[in-house]
Coordinates of C-alpha atoms in Angstrom, one line a residue:
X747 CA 0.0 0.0 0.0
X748 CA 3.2 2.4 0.8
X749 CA 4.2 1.5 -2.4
X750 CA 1.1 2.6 -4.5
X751 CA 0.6 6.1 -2.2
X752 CA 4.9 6.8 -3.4
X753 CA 3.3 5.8 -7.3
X754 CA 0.6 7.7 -7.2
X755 CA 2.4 10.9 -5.7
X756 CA 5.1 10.8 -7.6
X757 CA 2.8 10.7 -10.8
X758 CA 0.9 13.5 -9.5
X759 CA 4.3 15.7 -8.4
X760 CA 5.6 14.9 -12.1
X761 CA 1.8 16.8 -13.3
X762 CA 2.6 19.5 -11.2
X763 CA 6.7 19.6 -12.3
X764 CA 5.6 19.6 -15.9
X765 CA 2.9 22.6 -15.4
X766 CA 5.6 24.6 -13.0
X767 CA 8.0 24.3 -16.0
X768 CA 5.1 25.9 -18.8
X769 CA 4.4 28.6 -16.4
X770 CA 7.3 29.0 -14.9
X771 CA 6.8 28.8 -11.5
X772 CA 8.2 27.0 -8.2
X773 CA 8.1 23.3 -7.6
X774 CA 10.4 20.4 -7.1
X775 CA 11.4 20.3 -10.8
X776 CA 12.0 23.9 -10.8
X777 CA 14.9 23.6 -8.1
X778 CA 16.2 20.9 -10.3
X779 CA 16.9 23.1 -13.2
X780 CA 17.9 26.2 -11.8
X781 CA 15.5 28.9 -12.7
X782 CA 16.4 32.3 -10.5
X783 CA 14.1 32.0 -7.4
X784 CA 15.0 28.8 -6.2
X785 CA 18.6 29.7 -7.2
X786 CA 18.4 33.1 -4.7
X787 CA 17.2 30.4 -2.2
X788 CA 20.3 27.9 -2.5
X789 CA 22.1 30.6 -2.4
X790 CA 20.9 32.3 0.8
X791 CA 21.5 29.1 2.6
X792 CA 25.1 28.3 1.3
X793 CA 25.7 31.8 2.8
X794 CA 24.0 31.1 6.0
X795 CA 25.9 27.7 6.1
X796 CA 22.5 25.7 5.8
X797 CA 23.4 24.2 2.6
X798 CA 22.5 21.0 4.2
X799 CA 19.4 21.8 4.4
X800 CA 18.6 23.1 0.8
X801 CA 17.1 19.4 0.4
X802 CA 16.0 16.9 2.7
X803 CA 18.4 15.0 4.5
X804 CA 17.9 12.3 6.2
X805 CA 21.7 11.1 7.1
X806 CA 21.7 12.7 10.5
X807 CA 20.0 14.1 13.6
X808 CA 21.5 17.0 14.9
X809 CA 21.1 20.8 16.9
X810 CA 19.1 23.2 14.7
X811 CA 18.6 27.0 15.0
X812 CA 17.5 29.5 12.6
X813 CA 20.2 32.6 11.8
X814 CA 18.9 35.9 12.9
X815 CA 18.8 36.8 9.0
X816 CA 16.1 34.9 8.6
X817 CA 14.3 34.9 12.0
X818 CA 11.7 37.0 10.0
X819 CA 9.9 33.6 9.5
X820 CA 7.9 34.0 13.2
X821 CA 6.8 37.2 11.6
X822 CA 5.6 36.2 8.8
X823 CA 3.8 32.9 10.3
X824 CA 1.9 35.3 12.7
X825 CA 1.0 37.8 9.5
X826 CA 0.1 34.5 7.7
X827 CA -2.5 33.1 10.7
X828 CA -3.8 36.6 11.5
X829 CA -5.4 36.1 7.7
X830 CA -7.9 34.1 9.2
X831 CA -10.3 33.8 11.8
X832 CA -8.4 31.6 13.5
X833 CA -4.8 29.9 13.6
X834 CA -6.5 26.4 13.0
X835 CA -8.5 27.7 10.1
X836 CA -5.6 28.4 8.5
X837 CA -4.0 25.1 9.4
X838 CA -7.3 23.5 7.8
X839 CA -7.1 25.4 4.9
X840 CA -3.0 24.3 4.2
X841 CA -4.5 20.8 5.0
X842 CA -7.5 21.1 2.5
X843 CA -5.4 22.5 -0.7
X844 CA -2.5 19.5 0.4
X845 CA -5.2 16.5 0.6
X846 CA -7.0 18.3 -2.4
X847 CA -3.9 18.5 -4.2
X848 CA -2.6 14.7 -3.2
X849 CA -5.7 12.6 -2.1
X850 CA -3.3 9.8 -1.2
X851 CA -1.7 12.1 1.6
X852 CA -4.6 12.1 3.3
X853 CA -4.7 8.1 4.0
X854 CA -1.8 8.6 6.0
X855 CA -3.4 10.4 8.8
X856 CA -6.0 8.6 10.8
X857 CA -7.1 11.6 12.9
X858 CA -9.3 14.1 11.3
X859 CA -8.3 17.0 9.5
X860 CA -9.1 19.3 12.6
X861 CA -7.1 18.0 14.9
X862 CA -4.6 17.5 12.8
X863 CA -4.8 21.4 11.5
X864 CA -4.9 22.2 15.9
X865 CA -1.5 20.1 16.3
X866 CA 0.2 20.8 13.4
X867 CA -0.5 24.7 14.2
X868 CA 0.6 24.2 17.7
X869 CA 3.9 22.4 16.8
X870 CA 5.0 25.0 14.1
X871 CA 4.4 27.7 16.1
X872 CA 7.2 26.2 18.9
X873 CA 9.3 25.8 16.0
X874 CA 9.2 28.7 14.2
X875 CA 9.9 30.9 16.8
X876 CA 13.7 32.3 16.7
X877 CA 13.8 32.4 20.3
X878 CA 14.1 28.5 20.9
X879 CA 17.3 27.1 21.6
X880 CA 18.7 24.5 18.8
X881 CA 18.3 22.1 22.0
X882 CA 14.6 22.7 22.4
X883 CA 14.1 22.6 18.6
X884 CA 15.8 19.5 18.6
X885 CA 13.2 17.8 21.5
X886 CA 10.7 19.1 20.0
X887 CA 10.8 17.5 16.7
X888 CA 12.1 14.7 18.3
X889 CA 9.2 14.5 20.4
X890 CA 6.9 15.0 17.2
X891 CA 9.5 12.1 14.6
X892 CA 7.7 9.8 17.7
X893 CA 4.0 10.8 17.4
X894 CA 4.7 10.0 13.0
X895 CA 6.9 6.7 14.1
X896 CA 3.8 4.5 12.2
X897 CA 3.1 7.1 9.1
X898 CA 5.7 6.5 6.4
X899 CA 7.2 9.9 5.9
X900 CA 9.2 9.7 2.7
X901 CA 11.8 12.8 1.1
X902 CA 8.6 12.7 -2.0
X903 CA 6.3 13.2 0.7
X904 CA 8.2 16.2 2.4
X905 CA 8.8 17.9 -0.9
X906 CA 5.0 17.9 -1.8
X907 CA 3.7 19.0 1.8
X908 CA 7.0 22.0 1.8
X909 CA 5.8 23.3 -1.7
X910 CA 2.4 23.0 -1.3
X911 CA 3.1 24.9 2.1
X912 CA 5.2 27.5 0.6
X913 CA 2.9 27.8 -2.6
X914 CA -0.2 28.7 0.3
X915 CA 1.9 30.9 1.8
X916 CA 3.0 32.9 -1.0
X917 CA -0.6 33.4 -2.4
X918 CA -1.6 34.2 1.2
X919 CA 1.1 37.2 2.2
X920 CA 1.7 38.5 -1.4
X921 CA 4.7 40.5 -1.7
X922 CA 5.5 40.2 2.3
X923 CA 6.7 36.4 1.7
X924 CA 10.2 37.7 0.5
X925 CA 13.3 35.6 0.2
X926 CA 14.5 35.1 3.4
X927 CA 11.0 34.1 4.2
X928 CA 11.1 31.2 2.0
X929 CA 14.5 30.2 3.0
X930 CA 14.1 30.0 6.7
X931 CA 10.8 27.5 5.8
X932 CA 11.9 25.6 3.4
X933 CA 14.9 25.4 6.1
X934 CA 12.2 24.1 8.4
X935 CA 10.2 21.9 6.5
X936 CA 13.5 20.0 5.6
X937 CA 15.0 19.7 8.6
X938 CA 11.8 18.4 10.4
X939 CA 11.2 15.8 7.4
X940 CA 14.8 14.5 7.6
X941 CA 13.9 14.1 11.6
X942 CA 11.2 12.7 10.7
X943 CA 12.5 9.9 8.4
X944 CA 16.3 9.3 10.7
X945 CA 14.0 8.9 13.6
X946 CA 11.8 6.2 12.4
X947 CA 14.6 4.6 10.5
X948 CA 17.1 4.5 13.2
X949 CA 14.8 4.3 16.7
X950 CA 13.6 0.9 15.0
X951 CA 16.1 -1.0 16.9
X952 CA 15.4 0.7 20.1
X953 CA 11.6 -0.2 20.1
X954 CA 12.7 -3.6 18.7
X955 CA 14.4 -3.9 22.4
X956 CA 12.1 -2.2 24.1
X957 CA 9.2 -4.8 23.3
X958 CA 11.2 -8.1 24.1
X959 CA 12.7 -7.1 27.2
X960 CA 8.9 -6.4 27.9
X961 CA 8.0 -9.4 26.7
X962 CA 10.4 -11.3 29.2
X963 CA 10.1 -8.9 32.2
X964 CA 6.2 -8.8 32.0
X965 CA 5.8 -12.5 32.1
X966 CA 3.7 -12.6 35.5
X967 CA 4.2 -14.9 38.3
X968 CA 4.1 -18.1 36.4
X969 CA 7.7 -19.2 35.8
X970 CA 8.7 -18.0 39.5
X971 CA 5.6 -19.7 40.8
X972 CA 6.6 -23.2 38.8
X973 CA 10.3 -22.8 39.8
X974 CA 9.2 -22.1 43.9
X975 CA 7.1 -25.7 44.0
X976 CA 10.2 -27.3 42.2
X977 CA 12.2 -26.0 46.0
X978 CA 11.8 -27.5 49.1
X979 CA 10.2 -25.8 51.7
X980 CA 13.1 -24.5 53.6
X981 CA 15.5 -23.1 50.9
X982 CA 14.5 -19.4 49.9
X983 CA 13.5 -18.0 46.4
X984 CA 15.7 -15.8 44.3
X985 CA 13.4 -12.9 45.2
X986 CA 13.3 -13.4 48.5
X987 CA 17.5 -13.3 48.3
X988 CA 16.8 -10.0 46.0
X989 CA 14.3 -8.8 49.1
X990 CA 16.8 -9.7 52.0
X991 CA 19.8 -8.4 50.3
X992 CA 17.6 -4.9 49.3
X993 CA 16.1 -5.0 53.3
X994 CA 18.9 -5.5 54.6
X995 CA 20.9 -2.4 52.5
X996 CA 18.0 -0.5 53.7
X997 CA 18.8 -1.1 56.9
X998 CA 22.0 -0.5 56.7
X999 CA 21.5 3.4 55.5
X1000 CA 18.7 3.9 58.1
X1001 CA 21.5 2.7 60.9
X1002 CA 18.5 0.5 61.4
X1003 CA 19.1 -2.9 64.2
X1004 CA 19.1 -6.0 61.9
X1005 CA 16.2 -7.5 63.4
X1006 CA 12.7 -8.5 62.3
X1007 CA 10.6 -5.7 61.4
X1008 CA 7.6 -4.4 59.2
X1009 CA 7.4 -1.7 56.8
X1010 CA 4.0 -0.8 54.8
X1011 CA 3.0 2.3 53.1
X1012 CA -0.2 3.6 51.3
X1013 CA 0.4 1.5 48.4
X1014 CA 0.1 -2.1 50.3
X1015 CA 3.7 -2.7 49.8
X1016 CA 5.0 -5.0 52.7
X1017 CA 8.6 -5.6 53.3
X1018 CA 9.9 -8.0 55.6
X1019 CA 13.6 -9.3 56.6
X1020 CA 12.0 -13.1 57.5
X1021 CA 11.8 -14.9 54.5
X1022 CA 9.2 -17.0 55.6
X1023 CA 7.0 -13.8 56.0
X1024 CA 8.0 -12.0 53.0
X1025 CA 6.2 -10.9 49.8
X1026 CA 8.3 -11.4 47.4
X1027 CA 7.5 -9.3 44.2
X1028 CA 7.2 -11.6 41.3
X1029 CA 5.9 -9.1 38.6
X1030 CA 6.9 -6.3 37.4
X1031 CA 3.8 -4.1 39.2
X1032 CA 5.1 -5.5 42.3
X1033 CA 8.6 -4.7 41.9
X1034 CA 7.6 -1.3 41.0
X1035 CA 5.6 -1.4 44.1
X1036 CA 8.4 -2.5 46.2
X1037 CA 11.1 -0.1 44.8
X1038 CA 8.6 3.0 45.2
X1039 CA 8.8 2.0 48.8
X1040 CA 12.0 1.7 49.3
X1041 CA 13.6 4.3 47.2
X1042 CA 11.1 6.8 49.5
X1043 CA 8.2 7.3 46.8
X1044 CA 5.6 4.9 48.6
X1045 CA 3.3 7.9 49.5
X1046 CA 3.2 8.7 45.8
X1047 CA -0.2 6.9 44.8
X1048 CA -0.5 8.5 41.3
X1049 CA 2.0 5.9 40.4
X1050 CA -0.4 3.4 40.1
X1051 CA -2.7 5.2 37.8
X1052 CA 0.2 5.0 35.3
X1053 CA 0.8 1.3 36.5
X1054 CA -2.5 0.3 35.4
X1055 CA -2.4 1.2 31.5
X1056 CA 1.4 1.4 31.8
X1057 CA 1.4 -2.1 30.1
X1058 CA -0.9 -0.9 27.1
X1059 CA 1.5 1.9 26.7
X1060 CA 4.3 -0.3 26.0
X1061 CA 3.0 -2.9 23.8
X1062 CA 2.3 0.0 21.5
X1063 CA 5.5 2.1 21.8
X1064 CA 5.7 1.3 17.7
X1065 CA 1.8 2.7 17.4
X1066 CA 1.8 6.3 17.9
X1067 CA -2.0 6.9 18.0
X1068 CA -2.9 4.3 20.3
X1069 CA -0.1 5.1 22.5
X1070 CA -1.4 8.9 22.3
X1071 CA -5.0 7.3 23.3
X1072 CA -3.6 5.5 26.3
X1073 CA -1.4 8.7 27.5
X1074 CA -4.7 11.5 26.8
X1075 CA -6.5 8.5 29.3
X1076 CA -4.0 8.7 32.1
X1077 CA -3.5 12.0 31.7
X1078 CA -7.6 12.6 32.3
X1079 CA -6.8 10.4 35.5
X1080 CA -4.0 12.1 37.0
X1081 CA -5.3 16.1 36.4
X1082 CA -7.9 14.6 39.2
X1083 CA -5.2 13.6 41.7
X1084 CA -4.5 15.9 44.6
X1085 CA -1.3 16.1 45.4
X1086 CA 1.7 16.7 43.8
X1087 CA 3.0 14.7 40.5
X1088 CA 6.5 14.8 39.6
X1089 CA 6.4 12.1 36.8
X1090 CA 10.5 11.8 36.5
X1091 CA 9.8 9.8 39.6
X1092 CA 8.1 7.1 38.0
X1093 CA 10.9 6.8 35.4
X1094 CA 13.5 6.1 38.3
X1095 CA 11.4 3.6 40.3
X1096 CA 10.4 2.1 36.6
X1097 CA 14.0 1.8 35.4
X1098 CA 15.2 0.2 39.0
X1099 CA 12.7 -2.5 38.7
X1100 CA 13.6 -3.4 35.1
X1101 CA 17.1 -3.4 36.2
X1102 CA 16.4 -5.9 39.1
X1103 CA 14.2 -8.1 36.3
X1104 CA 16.7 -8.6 34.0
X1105 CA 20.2 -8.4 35.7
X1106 CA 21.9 -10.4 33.0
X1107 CA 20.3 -8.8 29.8
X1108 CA 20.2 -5.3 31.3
X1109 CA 22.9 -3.4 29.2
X1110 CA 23.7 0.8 28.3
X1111 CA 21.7 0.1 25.2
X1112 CA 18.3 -0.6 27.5
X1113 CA 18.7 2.2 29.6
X1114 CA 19.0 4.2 26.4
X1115 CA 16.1 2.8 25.2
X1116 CA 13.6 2.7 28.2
X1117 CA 14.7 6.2 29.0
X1118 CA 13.9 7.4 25.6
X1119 CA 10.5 5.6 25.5
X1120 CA 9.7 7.6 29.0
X1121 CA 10.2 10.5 28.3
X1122 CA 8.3 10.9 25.3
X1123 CA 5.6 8.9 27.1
X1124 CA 6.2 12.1 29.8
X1125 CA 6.0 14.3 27.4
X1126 CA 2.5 13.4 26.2
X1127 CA 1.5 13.8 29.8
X1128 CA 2.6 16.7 30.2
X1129 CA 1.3 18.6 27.9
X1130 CA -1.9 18.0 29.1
X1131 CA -0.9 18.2 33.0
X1132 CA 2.1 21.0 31.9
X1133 CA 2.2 24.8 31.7
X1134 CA 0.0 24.8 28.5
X1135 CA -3.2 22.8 29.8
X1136 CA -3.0 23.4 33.8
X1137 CA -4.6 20.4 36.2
X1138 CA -7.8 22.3 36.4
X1139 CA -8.2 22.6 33.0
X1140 CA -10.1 19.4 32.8
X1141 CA -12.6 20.4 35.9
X1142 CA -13.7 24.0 33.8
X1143 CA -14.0 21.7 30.7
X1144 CA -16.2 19.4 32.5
X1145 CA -18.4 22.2 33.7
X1146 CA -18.5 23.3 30.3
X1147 CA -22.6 23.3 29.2
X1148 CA -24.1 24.0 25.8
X1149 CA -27.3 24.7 27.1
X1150 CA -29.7 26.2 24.7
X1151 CA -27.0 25.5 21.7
X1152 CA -26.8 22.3 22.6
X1153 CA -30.4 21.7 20.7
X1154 CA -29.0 23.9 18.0
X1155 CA -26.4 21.5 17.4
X1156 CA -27.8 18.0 17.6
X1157 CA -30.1 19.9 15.0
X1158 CA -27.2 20.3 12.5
X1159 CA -25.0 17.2 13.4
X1160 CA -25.6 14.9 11.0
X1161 CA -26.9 17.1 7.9
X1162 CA -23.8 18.8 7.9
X1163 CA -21.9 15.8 9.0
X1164 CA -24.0 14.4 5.1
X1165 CA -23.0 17.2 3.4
X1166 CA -19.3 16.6 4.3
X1167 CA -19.3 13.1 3.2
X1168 CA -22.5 12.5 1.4
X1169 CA -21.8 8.0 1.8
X1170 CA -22.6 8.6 5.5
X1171 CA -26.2 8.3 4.3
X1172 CA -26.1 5.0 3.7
X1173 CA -23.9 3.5 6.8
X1174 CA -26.2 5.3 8.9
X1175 CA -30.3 4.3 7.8
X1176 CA -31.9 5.3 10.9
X1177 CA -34.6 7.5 11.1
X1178 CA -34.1 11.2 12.3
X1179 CA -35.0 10.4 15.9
X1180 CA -32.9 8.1 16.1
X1181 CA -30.1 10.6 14.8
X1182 CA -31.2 13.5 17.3
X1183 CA -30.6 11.2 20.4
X1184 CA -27.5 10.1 19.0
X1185 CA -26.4 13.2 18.4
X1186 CA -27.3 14.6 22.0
X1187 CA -25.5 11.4 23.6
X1188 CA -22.0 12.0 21.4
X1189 CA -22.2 15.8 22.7
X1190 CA -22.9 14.8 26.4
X1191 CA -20.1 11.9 26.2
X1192 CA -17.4 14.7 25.4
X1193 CA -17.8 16.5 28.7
X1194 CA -18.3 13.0 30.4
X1195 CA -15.1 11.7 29.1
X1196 CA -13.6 14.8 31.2
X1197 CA -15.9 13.6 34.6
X1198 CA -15.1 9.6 34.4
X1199 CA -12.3 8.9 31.9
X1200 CA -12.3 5.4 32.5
X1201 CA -15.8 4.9 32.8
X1202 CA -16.3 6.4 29.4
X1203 CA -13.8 4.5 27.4
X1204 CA -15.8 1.4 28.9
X1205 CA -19.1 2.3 27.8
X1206 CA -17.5 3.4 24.4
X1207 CA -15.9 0.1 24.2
X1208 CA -19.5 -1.4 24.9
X1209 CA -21.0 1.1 22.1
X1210 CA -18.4 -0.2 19.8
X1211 CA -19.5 -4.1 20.4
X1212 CA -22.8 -3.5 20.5
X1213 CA -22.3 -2.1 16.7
X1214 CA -20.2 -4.5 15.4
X1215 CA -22.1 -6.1 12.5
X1216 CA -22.4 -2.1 11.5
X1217 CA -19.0 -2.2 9.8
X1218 CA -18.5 1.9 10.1
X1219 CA -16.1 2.7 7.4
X1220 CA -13.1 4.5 9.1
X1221 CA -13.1 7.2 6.7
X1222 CA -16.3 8.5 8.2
X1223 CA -15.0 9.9 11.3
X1224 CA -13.3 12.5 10.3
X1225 CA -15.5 14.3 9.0
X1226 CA -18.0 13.7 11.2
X1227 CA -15.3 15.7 13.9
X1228 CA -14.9 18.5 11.2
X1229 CA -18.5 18.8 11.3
X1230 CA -19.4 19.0 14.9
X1231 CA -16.1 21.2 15.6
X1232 CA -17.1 23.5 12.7
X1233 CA -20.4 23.9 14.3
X1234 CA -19.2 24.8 17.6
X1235 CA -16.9 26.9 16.0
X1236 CA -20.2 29.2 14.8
X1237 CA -22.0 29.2 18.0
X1238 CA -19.2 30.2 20.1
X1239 CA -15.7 32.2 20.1
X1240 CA -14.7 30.8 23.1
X1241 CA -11.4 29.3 22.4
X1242 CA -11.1 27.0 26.0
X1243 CA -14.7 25.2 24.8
X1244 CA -13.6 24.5 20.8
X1245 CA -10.5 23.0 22.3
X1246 CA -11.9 21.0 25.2
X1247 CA -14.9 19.4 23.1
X1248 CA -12.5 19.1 19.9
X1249 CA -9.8 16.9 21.8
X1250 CA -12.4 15.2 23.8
X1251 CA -14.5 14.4 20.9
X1252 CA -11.3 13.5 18.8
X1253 CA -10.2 10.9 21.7
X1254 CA -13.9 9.1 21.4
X1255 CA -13.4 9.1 17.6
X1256 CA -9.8 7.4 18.2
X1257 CA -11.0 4.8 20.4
X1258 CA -13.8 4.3 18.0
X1259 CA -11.5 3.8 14.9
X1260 CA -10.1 1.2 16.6
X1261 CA -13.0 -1.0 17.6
X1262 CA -14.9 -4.2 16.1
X1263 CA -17.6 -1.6 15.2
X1264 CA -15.2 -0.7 12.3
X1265 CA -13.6 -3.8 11.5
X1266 CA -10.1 -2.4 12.1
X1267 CA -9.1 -3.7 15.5
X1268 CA -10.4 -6.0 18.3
X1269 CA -10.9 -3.8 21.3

């Protein structure tokens, strides 16, 4: 399927290289001939020592930061958003002319095309701000080459999404996209496409160990269950050694007697010297358990909110979207924890216990790896427990009401939702009742998602068994987000409700995609 989408775009980039040359515009064949624009381009950036970046290049990862000749490019991104009504209409409009312009494109991305417009904004406005530090602009598209690790991201691909950028821009600002304008984002553009394309190329190995060390140290209590009935009755286990050994240094830094004793915390973690009366931890949620109390974190119960999906979140390190599904979850969770979160902890107490599970395969190359996979799993947490979307976000999102538009929409759902993709009539045969309630229960399940995360990803799980001789083709949803969002969009300005009952309704939608309901995935 790769194959045909890299056909079919390179057919239709040829169309547009061949109609660039008649009129004489930009485009990809343009830069390879030489005409004078793209020329004063190259040359800019040979000045500016950026050469490397006059292409895509995908032979390394390193520290980027913009010159101060052509830190114009924040100015000229603000002038371009400030052209319409908001800065994710005019990330839908780029994403209408690209998907317009290559239909294939769109097949890559399986959220719809306004949430992608709201993160794509969000993430080139971080980067296009000359302020950033080449280390920050480094994390973050680091941090965005792991959210695309599952779309296919090829130098064709980049080229067609720069010029169509650039083109959208050009027509957009007139004669205030100059020169160094154009450099410093087709700078950009490349730079973040080559990251995007090293990362998924090279990090392969590194998920590749990441899911059979999981594999081995998430094995459960079976083998060291079989292996303690094979022992006679007197001779201790290998984790009770592990515990005696770890009690004992314990001890040892508290200038503690050596003497039987009892130590138990909040989290129902019970240590004990004797090793007739010890629980020995024989997963790995126990030996997270255990370390948390002994490396002083045993009061931290948020831990085990992670804990609890942390296993989900693993298994689909390689699966950006379902790994963003389990993180926006957790992160619902958490914002309703009182107390304080400091989420570096969990990486400590996580990488101690994987260390104590597999002594003899543990190596530099898995603490590279595990520590990676954390802290982009952090930063997905963060940004919804971080500076940008505070903890009490979620509790003024959940008060959030439609009230009296709230009829308004259900009203419109669905005939606009038709009008976006007409086929909708025909997966969905009921009779306009039976859209109206429908309707009203999607709307009231976006601030409920906020209220009871958990809860709500059962029900929708049940919603999405209950439907599964349905068959909804994935392709619907999408457009059935653009709809409702734009509707929202034209009944309110407030910019805190769009976003809350976009993200929430885009998380449903995910979970959704994913279901027997759609034939794409068991739940």
């Amino acid at each position: 399927m790769s194959g045909e989408f890299e056909d079919n775009e390179q057919e239709v980039w040829e169309e547009d290289a061949s109609s660039d040359n008649e009129q004489g515009e930009g485009g990809l064949a343009v830069f390879s001939e030489g005409d004078a624009e793209p020329d004063n381009n190259e040359v800019s950036l040979a000045n500016l020592g950026l050469d490397k970046y006059a292409t895509v290049d995908d032979s390394s990862f390193d520290d980027f930061e913009l010159p101060e000749t052509i830190a114009t490019v924040q100015e000229a991104w603000n002038a371009f958003c400030g052209e319409f009504e908001s800065r994710e209409a005019a990330g839908e409009m780029f994403f209408t002319s690209l998907f317009d312009a290559a239909p294939s494109l769109q097949l890559l991305f399986k959220s719809p095309k306004a949430v992608v417009a709201f993160h794509s904004i969000r993430f080139w406005c971080r980067t296009s701000d000359g302020s950033f530090p080449s280390v920050t602009v480094h994390c973050a598209q680091e941090a965005q080459g792991f959210r695309h690790l599952e779309i296919d991201v090829t130098s064709v691909r980049v080229d067609f999404f720069r010029e169509a950028f650039l083109d959208l821009m050009e027509e957009t600002l007139g004669a205030r996209f100059n020169s160094n304008v154009r450099a410093g984002l087709q700078t950009l553009i490349n730079y973040a496409g080559g990251a995007f394309i090293y990362i998924r190329r090279e990090y392969a190995g590194r998920i590749s160990l990441i899911l059979r060390s999981w594999n081995f140290a998430s094995k459960g209590s079976n083998d060291a269950s079989n292996q303690s009935g094979a022992r006679s009755s007197g001779e201790p286990s290998d984790g009770q050694r592990l515990l005696c050994k770890a009690c004992s240094g314990l001890m040892f830094v508290l200038d503690a007697p050596h003497e039987p004793h009892a130590m138990s915390c909040s989290m129902s973690c019970y240590v004990m010297p004797c090793c007739a009366r010890m629980k020995v931890p024989t997963t790995f949620n126990e030996m997270v358990l255990f370390n948390a109390s002994v490396m002083g974190f045993g009061a931290n119960t948020w831990m085990n909110i992670i804990l609890a999906q942390f296993d989900d979140m693993v298994r689909n390190v390689a699966n950006s979207s379902r790994l963003q599904e389990e993180c926006d979850v957790v992160s619902l969770v958490l914002a309703k924890y009182r107390g304080t979160i400091n989420l570096p902890d969990f990486k400590a107490v996580t990488l101690s216990s994987l260390r104590s599970l597999l002594p003899e395969e543990w190596d530099s190359n898995h603490e590279i790896a595990w520590g990676w996979l954390w802290e982009n799993i952090e930063g997905l947490l963060s940004s919804m427990l971080g500076a940008e979307l505070s903890p009490r976000l979620p509790v003024k999102r959940q008060r959030f009401a439609f009230r009296q538009d709230s009829l308004h929409l259900t009203r419109r759902l669905f005939p606009v939702f038709f009008e976006l993709a007409p086929a909708g009539q025909d997966a969905r045969g009921d009779p306009w009742q039976c859209r109206r309630y429908s309707a009203d229960r999607i709307i009231s399940m976006t601030v409920d998602m906020y209220a009871t995360p958990r809860k709500m990803v059962e029900e929708i799980s049940g919603i999405g068994l209950r439907h599964v001789g349905y068959a909804i083709p994935v392709e619907m949803f999408p457009p059935f987000v653009s709809a409702a969002v734009g509707l929202l969009q034209e009944m309110t300005t407030n910019e805190l409700a769009i976003e809350a009952f976009r993200w929430s309704l885009a998380l449903i939608a995910k979970i959704l995609v994913r279901l027997p309901c759609t034939g794409v995935e068991g739940s």
